[in-house]
Coordinates of C-alpha atoms in Angstrom, one line a residue:
Chain A
G24 CA -9.5 -13.0 12.4
A25 CA -7.8 -14.1 9.2
G26 CA -6.1 -11.5 7.1
V27 CA -5.7 -11.2 3.4
S28 CA -4.0 -14.2 1.9
Q29 CA -2.4 -14.6 -1.5
T30 CA -1.3 -17.7 -3.3
P31 CA 1.2 -18.7 -4.4
S32 CA 3.7 -16.9 -2.4
N33 CA 6.3 -17.3 -5.2
K34 CA 5.8 -18.1 -8.8
V35 CA 8.6 -18.7 -11.3
T36 CA 7.6 -18.9 -15.0
E37 CA 9.1 -18.7 -18.4
K38 CA 8.7 -15.8 -20.8
G39 CA 5.5 -16.2 -22.8
K40 CA 3.6 -18.4 -20.3
Y41 CA 0.3 -17.6 -18.7
V42 CA 0.0 -17.1 -14.9
E43 CA -2.8 -16.7 -12.4
L44 CA -2.4 -15.1 -9.0
R45 CA -5.0 -15.5 -6.3
C46 CA -6.2 -13.2 -3.6
D47 CA -8.5 -14.1 -0.7
P48 CA -9.7 -10.9 1.0
I49 CA -10.9 -10.4 4.5
S50 CA -14.4 -11.8 4.9
G51 CA -17.0 -9.2 4.3
H52 CA -14.7 -6.7 2.6
T53 CA -16.4 -5.4 -0.4
A54 CA -13.5 -3.4 -1.9
L55 CA -10.5 -5.3 -3.3
Y56 CA -7.3 -3.8 -4.9
W57 CA -4.4 -5.2 -6.8
Y58 CA -1.0 -3.4 -6.7
R59 CA 2.4 -4.2 -8.3
Q60 CA 5.7 -3.5 -6.6
S61 CA 9.0 -3.5 -8.4
L62 CA 12.3 -3.7 -6.5
G63 CA 13.1 -0.4 -4.7
Q64 CA 9.8 1.2 -5.6
G65 CA 6.5 1.8 -3.8
P66 CA 3.5 -0.3 -4.8
E67 CA 1.7 0.8 -8.0
F68 CA -2.1 0.5 -8.3
L69 CA -3.4 -1.9 -10.9
I70 CA -7.2 -2.4 -10.5
Y71 CA -10.0 -1.9 -7.9
F72 CA -13.1 -4.0 -7.5
Q73 CA -16.2 -3.0 -5.6
G74 CA -18.1 -6.2 -5.3
T75 CA -17.9 -8.2 -8.5
G76 CA -17.2 -5.4 -10.9
A77 CA -14.0 -3.6 -11.7
A78 CA -14.7 0.0 -10.7
D79 CA -11.3 1.3 -11.8
D80 CA -8.8 -0.7 -14.0
S81 CA -6.8 2.4 -15.0
G82 CA -3.6 0.9 -13.6
L83 CA -3.5 -2.2 -15.7
P84 CA -0.4 -1.7 -17.9
N85 CA -1.8 -3.4 -21.1
D86 CA -4.3 -6.0 -22.3
R87 CA -2.1 -8.9 -21.2
F88 CA -3.3 -8.2 -17.7
F89 CA -6.8 -9.1 -16.6
A90 CA -8.5 -9.6 -13.2
V91 CA -11.8 -11.1 -12.1
R92 CA -13.8 -11.4 -8.9
P93 CA -16.8 -13.4 -10.0
E94 CA -18.5 -13.9 -6.6
G95 CA -17.4 -10.7 -4.9
S96 CA -14.9 -12.4 -2.7
V97 CA -11.8 -14.2 -4.1
S98 CA -10.0 -12.4 -7.0
T99 CA -7.6 -13.7 -9.6
L100 CA -5.1 -11.6 -11.5
K101 CA -4.3 -13.2 -14.8
I102 CA -1.3 -12.4 -16.9
Q103 CA -1.0 -13.7 -20.5
R104 CA 2.2 -14.0 -22.5
T105 CA 4.4 -13.0 -19.6
E106 CA 7.4 -10.8 -20.1
R107 CA 10.6 -10.4 -18.0
G108 CA 9.4 -6.9 -17.2
D109 CA 6.4 -8.4 -15.4
S110 CA 8.6 -9.7 -12.7
A111 CA 7.5 -8.0 -9.4
V112 CA 5.7 -8.6 -6.2
Y113 CA 1.9 -8.5 -6.8
L114 CA 0.0 -7.2 -3.7
C115 CA -3.6 -7.6 -3.0
A116 CA -5.5 -5.4 -0.4
S117 CA -9.1 -5.4 0.8
R118 CA -11.2 -2.8 2.5
S119 CA -14.5 -2.5 4.3
L120 CA -16.9 0.1 2.9
D121 CA -18.0 0.9 6.5
P122 CA -17.3 4.6 6.9
A123 CA -15.8 3.9 10.3
S124 CA -13.0 2.0 8.6
Y125 CA -11.4 5.3 7.5
N126 CA -10.4 3.8 4.1
E127 CA -7.8 1.5 5.8
Q128 CA -6.6 -1.0 3.3
F129 CA -5.4 -4.4 4.6
F130 CA -2.7 -5.9 2.5
G131 CA -1.7 -9.5 1.9
P132 CA 1.9 -10.7 1.9
G133 CA 2.1 -10.6 -1.9
T134 CA 3.1 -13.0 -4.6
R135 CA 6.6 -12.7 -6.0
L136 CA 6.5 -13.3 -9.7
T137 CA 9.7 -14.1 -11.6
V138 CA 9.7 -14.4 -15.3
L139 CA 12.8 -16.0 -16.7
Chain B
D23 CA -3.7 13.4 -6.4
A24 CA -1.4 15.9 -4.7
K25 CA 2.2 14.8 -4.5
T26 CA 4.2 14.2 -1.3
T27 CA 7.9 14.5 -0.7
Q28 CA 9.8 12.4 1.9
P29 CA 13.5 11.8 2.6
N30 CA 14.8 8.7 1.1
S31 CA 16.2 7.3 4.3
M32 CA 16.6 8.0 8.0
E33 CA 18.4 6.4 10.9
S34 CA 17.5 6.4 14.6
N35 CA 18.8 4.8 17.7
E36 CA 16.7 2.2 19.4
E37 CA 14.4 3.4 22.2
E38 CA 14.6 7.0 21.0
P39 CA 11.8 9.1 19.4
V40 CA 11.7 9.3 15.6
H41 CA 10.3 12.1 13.5
L42 CA 9.5 11.3 9.9
P43 CA 8.7 14.3 7.8
C44 CA 6.5 14.7 4.8
N45 CA 5.9 17.7 2.6
H46 CA 2.7 18.1 0.7
S47 CA 2.6 21.7 -0.4
T48 CA -0.1 21.2 -3.0
I49 CA -2.5 19.5 -0.6
S50 CA -6.2 20.4 -1.1
G51 CA -8.7 21.2 1.6
T52 CA -10.3 17.8 1.3
D53 CA -7.1 15.7 1.3
Y54 CA -6.6 13.4 4.2
I55 CA -3.0 12.6 5.2
H56 CA -2.4 8.8 5.6
W57 CA 0.7 7.0 6.6
Y58 CA 1.4 3.4 5.8
R59 CA 4.6 1.4 6.5
Q60 CA 6.0 -1.7 4.9
L61 CA 8.1 -4.1 7.0
P62 CA 10.6 -6.3 5.1
S63 CA 9.0 -8.9 3.0
Q64 CA 5.5 -7.9 4.0
G65 CA 2.7 -5.9 2.5
P66 CA 2.1 -2.4 3.6
E67 CA 0.1 -1.7 6.8
Y68 CA -1.9 1.3 7.9
V69 CA -0.3 3.4 10.6
I70 CA -2.4 6.5 11.1
H71 CA -4.3 9.3 9.3
G72 CA -5.5 12.8 9.9
L73 CA -7.1 15.9 8.3
T74 CA -6.2 19.0 10.3
S75 CA -5.7 18.1 14.0
N76 CA -2.9 16.1 15.5
V77 CA -3.7 12.5 16.0
N78 CA -2.5 9.8 18.3
N79 CA -3.0 6.0 18.2
R80 CA -1.3 3.0 19.7
M81 CA 1.3 2.9 16.9
A82 CA 2.3 6.5 16.5
S83 CA 1.3 10.2 16.5
L84 CA 0.7 12.5 13.5
A85 CA 1.6 16.1 13.8
I86 CA 0.0 18.3 11.0
A87 CA 1.3 21.8 10.3
E88 CA -1.2 24.6 10.7
D89 CA -1.1 25.3 6.9
R90 CA -1.3 21.6 6.3
K91 CA 1.6 21.8 3.8
S92 CA 3.6 19.3 5.9
S93 CA 3.2 16.7 8.5
T94 CA 5.4 14.5 10.7
L95 CA 4.9 11.0 11.8
I96 CA 6.2 10.4 15.3
L97 CA 7.3 7.1 16.7
H98 CA 7.7 7.8 20.4
R99 CA 10.1 5.1 21.2
A100 CA 11.6 3.2 18.2
T101 CA 12.2 -0.5 18.4
L102 CA 14.0 -2.8 16.0
R103 CA 10.6 -3.9 14.8
D104 CA 9.9 -0.3 13.5
A105 CA 12.5 -0.7 10.8
A106 CA 10.5 -0.3 7.6
V107 CA 9.7 1.9 4.7
Y108 CA 7.2 4.6 5.7
Y109 CA 4.9 6.1 3.1
C110 CA 3.0 9.4 3.4
I111 CA -0.1 9.4 1.1
L112 CA -2.8 11.9 0.4
I113 CA -6.3 10.7 -0.2
S114 CA -8.9 13.1 -1.4
N115 CA -11.9 11.4 0.0
F116 CA -13.1 8.2 1.7
G117 CA -14.5 6.8 -1.5
N118 CA -12.9 4.2 -3.6
E119 CA -9.5 5.9 -3.5
K120 CA -6.5 3.8 -4.6
L121 CA -3.3 4.5 -2.7
T122 CA -0.6 6.3 -4.6
F123 CA 2.7 5.4 -3.0
G124 CA 5.9 7.3 -3.6
T125 CA 9.2 5.8 -2.7
G126 CA 8.8 6.5 1.0
T127 CA 11.4 6.8 3.8
R128 CA 13.5 3.8 4.7
L129 CA 13.9 3.9 8.4
T130 CA 16.9 2.1 9.9
I131 CA 16.9 1.5 13.7
I132 CA 20.4 1.2 15.3
P133 CA 20.6 -1.1 18.3

């Protein structure tokens, strides 16, 4: 079946602009995560959704970052007033809440954001 | 979450076994040991997990020390496609746990 998809695959923007990054999780996966990966580092957690609500947003770096998941499926990560330090690969992952899934998270290919 | 320590990099010859170590001396009794890997230009993918007993699946084996303070991911016959960054991650339960990645081990396979 289809995996997690993310669009766009690449996004170049100018400092100060607003961007939206989209994640389409695996159908039926209730849990959705956003991570950010800087060059040479492991992914860092940003936010977790269970259904439509953000169950844990402790990883969002500041109030310029916001994410929504209005219908419990597709999620959008929104970044306002982008800064050069926001440049990174933004990864989305989804997970089934079926206990048999052993907490396995399925990752998308990521969106590479470059802020000039 | 308890911390894990892995070597920054390792090399192995193609078609030979690879043993990737991970130290987790502060692991708690309810922490599960998970391994993910990240191929170049891709998102991470799940490899294997375990609690106390050694585990095998189609991708790899996981050997867990008796005191659980270390573990080893074993690739039985490395191929060029196994070149990736391997992450050892502890997860305290099967709830809503986010994954806390370290810097992992970059595995290079020599043809």
